[in-house]
PDB file of N, CA and C in Angstrom:
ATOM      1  N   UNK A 185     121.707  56.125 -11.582  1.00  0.00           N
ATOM      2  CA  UNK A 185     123.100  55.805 -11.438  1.00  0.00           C
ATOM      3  C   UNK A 185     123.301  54.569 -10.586  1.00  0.00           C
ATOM      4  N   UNK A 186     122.723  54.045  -9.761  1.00  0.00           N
ATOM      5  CA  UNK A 186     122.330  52.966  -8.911  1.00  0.00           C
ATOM      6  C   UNK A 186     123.033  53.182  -7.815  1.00  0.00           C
ATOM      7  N   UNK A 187     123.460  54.207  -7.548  1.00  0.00           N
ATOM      8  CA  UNK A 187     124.049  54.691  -6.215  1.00  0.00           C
ATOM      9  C   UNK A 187     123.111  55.642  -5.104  1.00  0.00           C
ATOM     10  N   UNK A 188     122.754  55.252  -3.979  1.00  0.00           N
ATOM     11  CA  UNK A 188     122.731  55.538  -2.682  1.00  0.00           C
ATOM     12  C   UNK A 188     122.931  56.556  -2.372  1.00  0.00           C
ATOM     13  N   UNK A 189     121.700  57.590  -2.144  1.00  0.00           N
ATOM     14  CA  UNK A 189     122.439  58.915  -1.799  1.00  0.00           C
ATOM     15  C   UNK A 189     122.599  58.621  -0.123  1.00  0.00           C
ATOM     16  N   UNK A 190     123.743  59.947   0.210  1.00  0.00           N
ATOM     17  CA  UNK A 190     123.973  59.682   1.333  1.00  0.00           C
ATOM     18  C   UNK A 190     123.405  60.699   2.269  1.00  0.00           C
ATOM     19  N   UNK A 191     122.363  60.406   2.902  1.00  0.00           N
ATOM     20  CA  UNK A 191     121.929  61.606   3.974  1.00  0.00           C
ATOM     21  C   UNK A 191     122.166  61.310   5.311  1.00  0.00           C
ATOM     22  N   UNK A 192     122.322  62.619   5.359  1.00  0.00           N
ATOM     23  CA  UNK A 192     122.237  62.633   7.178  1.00  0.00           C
ATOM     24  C   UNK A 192     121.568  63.527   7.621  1.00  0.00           C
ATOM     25  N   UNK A 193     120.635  63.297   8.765  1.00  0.00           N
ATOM     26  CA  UNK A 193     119.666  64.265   9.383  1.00  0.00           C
ATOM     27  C   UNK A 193     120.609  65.077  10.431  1.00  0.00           C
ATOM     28  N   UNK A 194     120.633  66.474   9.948  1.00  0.00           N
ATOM     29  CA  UNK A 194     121.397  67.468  10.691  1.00  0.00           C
ATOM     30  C   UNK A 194     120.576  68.604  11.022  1.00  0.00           C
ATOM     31  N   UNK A 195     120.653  69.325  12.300  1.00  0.00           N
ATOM     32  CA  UNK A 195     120.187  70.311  13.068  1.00  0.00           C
ATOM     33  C   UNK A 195     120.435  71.129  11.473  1.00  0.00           C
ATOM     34  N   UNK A 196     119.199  72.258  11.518  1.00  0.00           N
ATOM     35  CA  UNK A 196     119.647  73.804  10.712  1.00  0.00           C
ATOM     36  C   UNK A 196     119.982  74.345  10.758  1.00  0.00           C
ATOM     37  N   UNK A 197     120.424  74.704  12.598  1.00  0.00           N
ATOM     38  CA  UNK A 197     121.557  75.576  13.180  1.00  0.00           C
ATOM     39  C   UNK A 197     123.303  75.212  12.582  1.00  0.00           C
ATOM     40  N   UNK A 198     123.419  73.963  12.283  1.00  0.00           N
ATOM     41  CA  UNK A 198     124.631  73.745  12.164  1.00  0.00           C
ATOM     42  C   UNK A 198     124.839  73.244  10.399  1.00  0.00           C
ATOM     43  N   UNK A 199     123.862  73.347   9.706  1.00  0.00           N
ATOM     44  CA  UNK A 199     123.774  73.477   8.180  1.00  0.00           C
ATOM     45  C   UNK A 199     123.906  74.859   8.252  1.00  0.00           C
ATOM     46  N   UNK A 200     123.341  75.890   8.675  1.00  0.00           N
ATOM     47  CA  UNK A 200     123.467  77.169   8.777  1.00  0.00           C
ATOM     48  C   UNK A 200     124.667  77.664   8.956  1.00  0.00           C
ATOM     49  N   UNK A 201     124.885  77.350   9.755  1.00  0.00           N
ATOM     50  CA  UNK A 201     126.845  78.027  10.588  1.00  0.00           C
ATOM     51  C   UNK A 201     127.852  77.391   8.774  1.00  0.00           C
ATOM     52  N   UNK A 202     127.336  76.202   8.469  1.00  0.00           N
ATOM     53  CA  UNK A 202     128.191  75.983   7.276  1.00  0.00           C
ATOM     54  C   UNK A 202     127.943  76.867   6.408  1.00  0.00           C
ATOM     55  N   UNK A 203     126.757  77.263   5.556  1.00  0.00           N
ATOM     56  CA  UNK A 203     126.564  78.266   5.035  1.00  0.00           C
ATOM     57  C   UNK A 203     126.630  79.729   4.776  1.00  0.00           C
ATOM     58  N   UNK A 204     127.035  79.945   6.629  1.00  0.00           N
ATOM     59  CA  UNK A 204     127.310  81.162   6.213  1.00  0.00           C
ATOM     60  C   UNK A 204     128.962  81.362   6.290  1.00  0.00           C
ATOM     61  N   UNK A 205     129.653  80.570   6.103  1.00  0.00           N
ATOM     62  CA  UNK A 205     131.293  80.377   5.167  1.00  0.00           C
ATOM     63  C   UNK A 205     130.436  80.260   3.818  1.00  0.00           C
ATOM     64  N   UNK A 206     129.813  79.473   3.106  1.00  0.00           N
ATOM     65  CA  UNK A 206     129.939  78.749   2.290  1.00  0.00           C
ATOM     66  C   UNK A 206     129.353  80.011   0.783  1.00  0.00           C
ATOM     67  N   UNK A 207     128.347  81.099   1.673  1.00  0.00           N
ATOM     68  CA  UNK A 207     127.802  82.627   1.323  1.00  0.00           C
ATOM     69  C   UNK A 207     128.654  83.256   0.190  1.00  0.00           C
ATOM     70  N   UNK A 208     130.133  83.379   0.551  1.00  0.00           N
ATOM     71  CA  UNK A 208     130.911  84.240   0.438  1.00  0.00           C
ATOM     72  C   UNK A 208     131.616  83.761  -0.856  1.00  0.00           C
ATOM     73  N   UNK A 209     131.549  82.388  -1.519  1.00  0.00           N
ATOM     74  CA  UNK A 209     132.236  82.161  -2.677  1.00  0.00           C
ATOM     75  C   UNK A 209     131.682  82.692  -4.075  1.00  0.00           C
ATOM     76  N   UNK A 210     132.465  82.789  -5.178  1.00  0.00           N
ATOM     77  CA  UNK A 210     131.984  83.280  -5.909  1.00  0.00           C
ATOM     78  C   UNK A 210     130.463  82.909  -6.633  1.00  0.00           C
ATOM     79  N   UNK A 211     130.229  81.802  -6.593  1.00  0.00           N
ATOM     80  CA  UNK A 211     128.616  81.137  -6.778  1.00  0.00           C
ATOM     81  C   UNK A 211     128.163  80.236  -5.652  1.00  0.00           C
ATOM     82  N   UNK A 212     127.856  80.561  -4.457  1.00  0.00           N
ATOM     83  CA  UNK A 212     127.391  79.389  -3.552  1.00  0.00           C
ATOM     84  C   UNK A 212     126.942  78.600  -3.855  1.00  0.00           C
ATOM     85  N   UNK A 213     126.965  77.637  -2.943  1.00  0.00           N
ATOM     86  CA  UNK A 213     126.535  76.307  -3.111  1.00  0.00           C
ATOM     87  C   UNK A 213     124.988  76.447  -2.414  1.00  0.00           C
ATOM     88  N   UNK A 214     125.516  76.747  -1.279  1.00  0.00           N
ATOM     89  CA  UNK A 214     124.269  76.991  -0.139  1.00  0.00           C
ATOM     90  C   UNK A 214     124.466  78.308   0.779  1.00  0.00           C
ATOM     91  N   UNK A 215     123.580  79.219   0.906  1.00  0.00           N
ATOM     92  CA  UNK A 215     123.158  80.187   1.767  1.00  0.00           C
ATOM     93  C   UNK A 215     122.641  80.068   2.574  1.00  0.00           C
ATOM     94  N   UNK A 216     122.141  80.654   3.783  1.00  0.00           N
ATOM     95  CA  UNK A 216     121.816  80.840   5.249  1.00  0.00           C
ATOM     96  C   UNK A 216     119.700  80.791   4.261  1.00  0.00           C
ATOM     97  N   UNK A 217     119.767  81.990   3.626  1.00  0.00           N
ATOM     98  CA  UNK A 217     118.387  81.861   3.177  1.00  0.00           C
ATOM     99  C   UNK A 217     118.156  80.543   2.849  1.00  0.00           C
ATOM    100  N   UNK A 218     118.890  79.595   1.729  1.00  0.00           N
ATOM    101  CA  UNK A 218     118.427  78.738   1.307  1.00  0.00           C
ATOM    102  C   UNK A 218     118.381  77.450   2.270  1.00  0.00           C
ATOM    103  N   UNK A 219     119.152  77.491   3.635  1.00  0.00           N
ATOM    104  CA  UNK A 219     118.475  76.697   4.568  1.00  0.00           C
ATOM    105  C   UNK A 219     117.469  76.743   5.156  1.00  0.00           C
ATOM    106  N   UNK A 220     116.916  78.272   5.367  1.00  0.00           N
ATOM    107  CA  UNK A 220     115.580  78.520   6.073  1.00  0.00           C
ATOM    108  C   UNK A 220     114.504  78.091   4.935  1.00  0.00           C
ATOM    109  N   UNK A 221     114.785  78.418   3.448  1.00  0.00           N
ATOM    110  CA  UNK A 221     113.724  77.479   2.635  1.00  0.00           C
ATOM    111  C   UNK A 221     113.545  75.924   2.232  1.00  0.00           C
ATOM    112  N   UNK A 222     114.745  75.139   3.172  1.00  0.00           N
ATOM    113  CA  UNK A 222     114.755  73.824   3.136  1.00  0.00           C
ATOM    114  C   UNK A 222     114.285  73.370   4.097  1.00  0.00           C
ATOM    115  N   UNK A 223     114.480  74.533   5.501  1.00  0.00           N
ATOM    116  CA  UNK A 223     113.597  73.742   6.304  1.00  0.00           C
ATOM    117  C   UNK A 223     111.995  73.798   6.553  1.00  0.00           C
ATOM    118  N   UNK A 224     111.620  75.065   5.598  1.00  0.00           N
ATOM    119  CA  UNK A 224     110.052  74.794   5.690  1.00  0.00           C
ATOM    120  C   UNK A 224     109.401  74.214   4.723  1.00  0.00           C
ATOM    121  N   UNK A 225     107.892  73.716   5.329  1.00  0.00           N
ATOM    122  CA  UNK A 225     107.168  73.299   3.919  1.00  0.00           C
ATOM    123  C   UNK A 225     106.354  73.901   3.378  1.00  0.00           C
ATOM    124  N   UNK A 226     107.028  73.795   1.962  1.00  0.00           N
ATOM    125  CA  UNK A 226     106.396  74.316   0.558  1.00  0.00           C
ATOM    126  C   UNK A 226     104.528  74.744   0.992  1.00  0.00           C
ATOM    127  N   UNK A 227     103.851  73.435   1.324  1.00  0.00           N
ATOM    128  CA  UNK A 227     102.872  73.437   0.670  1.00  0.00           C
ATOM    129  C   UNK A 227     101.976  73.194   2.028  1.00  0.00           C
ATOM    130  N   UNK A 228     101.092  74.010   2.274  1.00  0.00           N
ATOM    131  CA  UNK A 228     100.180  73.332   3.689  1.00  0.00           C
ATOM    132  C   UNK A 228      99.346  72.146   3.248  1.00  0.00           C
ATOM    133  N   UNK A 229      99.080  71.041   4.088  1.00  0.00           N
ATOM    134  CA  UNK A 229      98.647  70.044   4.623  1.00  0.00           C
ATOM    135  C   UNK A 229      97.089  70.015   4.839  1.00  0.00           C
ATOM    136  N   UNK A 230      96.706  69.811   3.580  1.00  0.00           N
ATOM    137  CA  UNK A 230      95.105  69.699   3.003  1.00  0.00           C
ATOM    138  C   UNK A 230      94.385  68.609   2.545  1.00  0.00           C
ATOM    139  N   UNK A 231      94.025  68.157   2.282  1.00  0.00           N
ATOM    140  CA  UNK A 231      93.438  67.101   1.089  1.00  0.00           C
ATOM    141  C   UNK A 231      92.778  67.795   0.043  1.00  0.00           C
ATOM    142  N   UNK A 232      92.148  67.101  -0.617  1.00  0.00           N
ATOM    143  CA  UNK A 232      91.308  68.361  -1.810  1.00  0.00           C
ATOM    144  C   UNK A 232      90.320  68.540  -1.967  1.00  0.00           C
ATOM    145  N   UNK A 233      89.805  68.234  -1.124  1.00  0.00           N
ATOM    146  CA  UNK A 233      87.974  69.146  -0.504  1.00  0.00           C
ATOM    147  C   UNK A 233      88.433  69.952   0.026  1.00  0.00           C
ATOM    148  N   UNK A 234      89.631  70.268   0.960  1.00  0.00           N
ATOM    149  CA  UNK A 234      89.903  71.218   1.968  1.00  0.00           C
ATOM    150  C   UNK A 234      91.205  72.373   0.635  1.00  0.00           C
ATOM    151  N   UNK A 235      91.299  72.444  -0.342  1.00  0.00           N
ATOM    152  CA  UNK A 235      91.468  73.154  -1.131  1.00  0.00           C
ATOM    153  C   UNK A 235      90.431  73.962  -2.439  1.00  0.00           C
ATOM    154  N   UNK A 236      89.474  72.995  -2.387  1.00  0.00           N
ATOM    155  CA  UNK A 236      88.631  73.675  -2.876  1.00  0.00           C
ATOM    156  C   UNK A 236      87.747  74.520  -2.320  1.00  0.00           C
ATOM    157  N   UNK A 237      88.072  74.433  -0.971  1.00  0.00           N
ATOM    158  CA  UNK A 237      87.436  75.299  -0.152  1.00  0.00           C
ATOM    159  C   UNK A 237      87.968  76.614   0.222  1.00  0.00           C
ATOM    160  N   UNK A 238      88.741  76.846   0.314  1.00  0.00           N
ATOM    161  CA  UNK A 238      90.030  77.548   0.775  1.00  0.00           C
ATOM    162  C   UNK A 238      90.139  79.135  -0.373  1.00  0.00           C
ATOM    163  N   UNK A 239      90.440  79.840   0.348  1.00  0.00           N
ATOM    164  CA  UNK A 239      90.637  81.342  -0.361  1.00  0.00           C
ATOM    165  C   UNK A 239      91.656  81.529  -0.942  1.00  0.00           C
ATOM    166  N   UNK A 240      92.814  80.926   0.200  1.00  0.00           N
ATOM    167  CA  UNK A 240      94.083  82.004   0.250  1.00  0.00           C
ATOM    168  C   UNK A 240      95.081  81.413  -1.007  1.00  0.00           C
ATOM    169  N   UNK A 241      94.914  79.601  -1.258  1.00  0.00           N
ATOM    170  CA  UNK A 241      96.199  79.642  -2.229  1.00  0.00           C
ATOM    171  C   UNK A 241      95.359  79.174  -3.452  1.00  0.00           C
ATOM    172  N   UNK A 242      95.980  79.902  -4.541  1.00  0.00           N
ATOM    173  CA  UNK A 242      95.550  79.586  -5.936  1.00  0.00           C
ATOM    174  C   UNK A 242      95.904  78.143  -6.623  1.00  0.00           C
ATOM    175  N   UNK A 243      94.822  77.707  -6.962  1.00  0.00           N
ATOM    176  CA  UNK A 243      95.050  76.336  -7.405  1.00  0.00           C
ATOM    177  C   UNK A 243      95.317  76.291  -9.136  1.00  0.00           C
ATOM    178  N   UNK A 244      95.491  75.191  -9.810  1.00  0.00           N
ATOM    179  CA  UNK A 244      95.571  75.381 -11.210  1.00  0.00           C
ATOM    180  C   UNK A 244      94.035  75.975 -11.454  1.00  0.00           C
ATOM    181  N   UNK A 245      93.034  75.181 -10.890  1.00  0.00           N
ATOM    182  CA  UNK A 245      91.293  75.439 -11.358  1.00  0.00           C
ATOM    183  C   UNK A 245      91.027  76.757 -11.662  1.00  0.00           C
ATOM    184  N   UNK A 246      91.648  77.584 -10.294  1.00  0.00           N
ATOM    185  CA  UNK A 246      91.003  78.644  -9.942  1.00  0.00           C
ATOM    186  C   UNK A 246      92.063  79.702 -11.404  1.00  0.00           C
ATOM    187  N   UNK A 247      92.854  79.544 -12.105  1.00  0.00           N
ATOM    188  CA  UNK A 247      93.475  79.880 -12.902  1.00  0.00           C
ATOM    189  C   UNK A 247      93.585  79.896 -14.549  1.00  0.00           C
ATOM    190  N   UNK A 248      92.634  78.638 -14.283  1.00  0.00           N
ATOM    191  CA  UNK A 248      91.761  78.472 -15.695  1.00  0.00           C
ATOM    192  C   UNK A 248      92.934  77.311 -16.333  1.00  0.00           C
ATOM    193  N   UNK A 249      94.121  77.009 -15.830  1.00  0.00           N
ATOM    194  CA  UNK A 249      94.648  76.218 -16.329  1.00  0.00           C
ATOM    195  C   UNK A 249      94.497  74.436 -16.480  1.00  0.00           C
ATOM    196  N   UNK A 250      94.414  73.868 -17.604  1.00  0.00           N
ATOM    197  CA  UNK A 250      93.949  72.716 -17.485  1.00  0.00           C
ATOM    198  C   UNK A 250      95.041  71.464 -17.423  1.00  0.00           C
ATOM    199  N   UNK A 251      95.483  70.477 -17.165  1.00  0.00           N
ATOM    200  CA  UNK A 251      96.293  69.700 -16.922  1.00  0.00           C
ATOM    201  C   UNK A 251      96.483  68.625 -18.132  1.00  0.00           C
ATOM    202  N   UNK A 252      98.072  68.350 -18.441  1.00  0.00           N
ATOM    203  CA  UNK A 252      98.122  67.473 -19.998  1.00  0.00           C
ATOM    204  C   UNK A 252      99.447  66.935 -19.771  1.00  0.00           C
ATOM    205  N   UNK A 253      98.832  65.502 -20.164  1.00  0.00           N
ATOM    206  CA  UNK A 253      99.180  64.465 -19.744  1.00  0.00           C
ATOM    207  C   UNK A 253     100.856  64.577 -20.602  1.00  0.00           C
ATOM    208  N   UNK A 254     102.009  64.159 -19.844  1.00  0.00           N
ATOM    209  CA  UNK A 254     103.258  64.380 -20.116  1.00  0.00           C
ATOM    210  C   UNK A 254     103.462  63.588 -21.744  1.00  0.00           C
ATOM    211  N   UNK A 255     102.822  62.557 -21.805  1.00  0.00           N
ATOM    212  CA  UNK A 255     103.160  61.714 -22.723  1.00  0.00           C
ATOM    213  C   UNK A 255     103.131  62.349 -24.251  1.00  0.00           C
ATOM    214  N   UNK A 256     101.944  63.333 -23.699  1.00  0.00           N
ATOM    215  CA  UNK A 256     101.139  63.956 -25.045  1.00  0.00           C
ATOM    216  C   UNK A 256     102.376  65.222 -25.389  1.00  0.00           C
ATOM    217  N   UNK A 257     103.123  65.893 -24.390  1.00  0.00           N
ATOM    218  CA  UNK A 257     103.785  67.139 -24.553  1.00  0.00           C
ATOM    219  C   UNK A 257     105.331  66.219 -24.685  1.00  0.00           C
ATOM    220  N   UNK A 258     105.585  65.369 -24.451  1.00  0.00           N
ATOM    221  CA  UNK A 258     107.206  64.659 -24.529  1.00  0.00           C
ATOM    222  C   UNK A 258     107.514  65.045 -25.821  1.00  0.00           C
ATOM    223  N   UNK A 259     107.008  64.284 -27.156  1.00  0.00           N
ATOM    224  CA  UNK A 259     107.856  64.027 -28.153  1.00  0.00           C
ATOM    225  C   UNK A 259     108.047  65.533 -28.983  1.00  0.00           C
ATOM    226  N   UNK A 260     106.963  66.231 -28.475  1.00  0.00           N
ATOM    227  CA  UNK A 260     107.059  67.817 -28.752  1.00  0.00           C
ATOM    228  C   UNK A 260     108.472  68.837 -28.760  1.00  0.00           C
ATOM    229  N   UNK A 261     108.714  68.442 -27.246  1.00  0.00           N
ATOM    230  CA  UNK A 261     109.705  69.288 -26.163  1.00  0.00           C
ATOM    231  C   UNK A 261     111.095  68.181 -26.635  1.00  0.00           C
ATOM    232  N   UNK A 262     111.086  66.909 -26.458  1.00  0.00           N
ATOM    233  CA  UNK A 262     112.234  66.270 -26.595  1.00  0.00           C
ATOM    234  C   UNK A 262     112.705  66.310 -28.201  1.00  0.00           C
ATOM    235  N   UNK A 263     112.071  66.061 -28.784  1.00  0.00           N
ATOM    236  CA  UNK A 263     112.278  65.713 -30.488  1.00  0.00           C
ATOM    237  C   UNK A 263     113.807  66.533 -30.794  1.00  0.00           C
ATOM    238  N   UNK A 264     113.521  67.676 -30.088  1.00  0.00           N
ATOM    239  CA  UNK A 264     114.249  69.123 -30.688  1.00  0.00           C
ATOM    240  C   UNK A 264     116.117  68.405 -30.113  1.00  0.00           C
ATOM    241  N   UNK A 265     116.085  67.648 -29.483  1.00  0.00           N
ATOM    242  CA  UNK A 265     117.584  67.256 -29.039  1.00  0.00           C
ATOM    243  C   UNK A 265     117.902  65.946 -29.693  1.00  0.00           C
ATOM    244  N   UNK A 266     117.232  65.209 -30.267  1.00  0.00           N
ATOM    245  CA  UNK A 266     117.766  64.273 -30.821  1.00  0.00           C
ATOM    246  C   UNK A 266     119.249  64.957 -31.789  1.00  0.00           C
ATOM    247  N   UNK A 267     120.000  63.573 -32.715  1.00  0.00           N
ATOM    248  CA  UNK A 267     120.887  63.870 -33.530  1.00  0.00           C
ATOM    249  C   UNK A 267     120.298  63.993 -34.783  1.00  0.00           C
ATOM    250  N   UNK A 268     120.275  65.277 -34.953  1.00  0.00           N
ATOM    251  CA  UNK A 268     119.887  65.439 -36.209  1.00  0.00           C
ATOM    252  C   UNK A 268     118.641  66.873 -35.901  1.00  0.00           C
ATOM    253  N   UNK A 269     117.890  66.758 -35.144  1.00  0.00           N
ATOM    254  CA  UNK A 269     116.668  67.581 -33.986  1.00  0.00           C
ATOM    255  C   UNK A 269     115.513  67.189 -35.257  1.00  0.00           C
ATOM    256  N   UNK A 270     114.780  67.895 -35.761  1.00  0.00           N
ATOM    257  CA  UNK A 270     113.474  67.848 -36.270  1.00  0.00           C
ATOM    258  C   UNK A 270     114.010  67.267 -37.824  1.00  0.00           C
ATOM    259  N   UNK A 271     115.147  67.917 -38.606  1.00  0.00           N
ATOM    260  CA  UNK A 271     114.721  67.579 -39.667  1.00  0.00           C
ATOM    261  C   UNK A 271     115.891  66.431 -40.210  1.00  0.00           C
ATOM    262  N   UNK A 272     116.606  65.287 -39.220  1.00  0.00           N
ATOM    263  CA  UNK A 272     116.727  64.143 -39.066  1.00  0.00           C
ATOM    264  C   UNK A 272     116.045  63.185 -40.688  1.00  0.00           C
ATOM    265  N   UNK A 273     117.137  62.848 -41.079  1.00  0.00           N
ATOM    266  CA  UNK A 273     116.814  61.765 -42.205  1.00  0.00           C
ATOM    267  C   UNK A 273     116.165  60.686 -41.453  1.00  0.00           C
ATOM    268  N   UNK A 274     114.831  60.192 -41.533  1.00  0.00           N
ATOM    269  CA  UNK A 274     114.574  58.919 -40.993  1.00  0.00           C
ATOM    270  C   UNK A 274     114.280  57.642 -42.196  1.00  0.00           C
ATOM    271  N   UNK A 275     114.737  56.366 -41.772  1.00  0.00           N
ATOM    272  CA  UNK A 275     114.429  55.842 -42.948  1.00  0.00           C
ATOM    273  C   UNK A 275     112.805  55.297 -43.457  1.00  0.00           C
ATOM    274  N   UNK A 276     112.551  55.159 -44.426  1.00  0.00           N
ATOM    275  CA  UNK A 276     111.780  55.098 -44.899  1.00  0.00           C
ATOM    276  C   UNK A 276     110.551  56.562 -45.101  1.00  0.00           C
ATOM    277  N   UNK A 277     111.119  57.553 -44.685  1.00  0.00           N
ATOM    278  CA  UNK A 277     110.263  58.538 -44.794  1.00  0.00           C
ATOM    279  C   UNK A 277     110.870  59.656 -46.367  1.00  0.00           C
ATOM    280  N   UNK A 278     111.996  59.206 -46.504  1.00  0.00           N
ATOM    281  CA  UNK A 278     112.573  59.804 -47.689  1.00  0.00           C
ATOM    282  C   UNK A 278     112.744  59.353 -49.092  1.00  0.00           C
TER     283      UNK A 278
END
C-alpha cells in the first residue's frame, strides 16, 4: 500500500489494561491472553547445529516432512481464483 505502519513501543501492562475493556465486545480485537502471546517469543534462540541437537522441539526432519519450494506449489493453490478458475477459455488452447 506504500504506507508506513505506525508503531509505538508500549509497556504490556498498559496494552493489557486496554484489553481487558476491549475482552468484552462481541468479537475482540485483542485480549489480555493475546498480549501475553505477543509479548513472548515464539521460538528459542538456536542456530541449527544447536537444533539438531536438541530433544525437546520437533523440527520438520524429525517429522519426516520435506520442504517445496513455493514456486512449484503457487500455480496449483492460486490457479483456482483466477476469472474463470481452472476451466477458463485461454486463447490458443481451444
Amino acid at each position: 500500500t506504500g504506507q508506513e505502519p505506525r508503531l509505538i513501543d508500549m509497556p504490556a501492562e498498559v496494552v493489557k489494561y486496554a484489553a481487558n475493556v476491549m475482552q468484552y465486545e462481541g468479537r475482540p480485537n485483542l485480549t489480555p491472553d493475546m498480549v501475553d502471546l505477543m509479548s513472548e517469543d515464539y521460538l528459542p534462540e538456536m542456530t541449527a547445529e544447536d537444533y539438531e541437537k536438541q530433544t525437546q522441539v520437533f523440527t520438520m526432519k524429525d517429522l519426516g516432512v520435506e520442504a517445496t519450494a513455493i514456486e512449484k506449489v503457487a500455480f496449483k493453490y492460486l490457479h483456482r481464483f483466477r476469472k474463470g478458475g481452472h476451466f477458463i477459455l485461454a486463447q490458443g488452447y481451444h
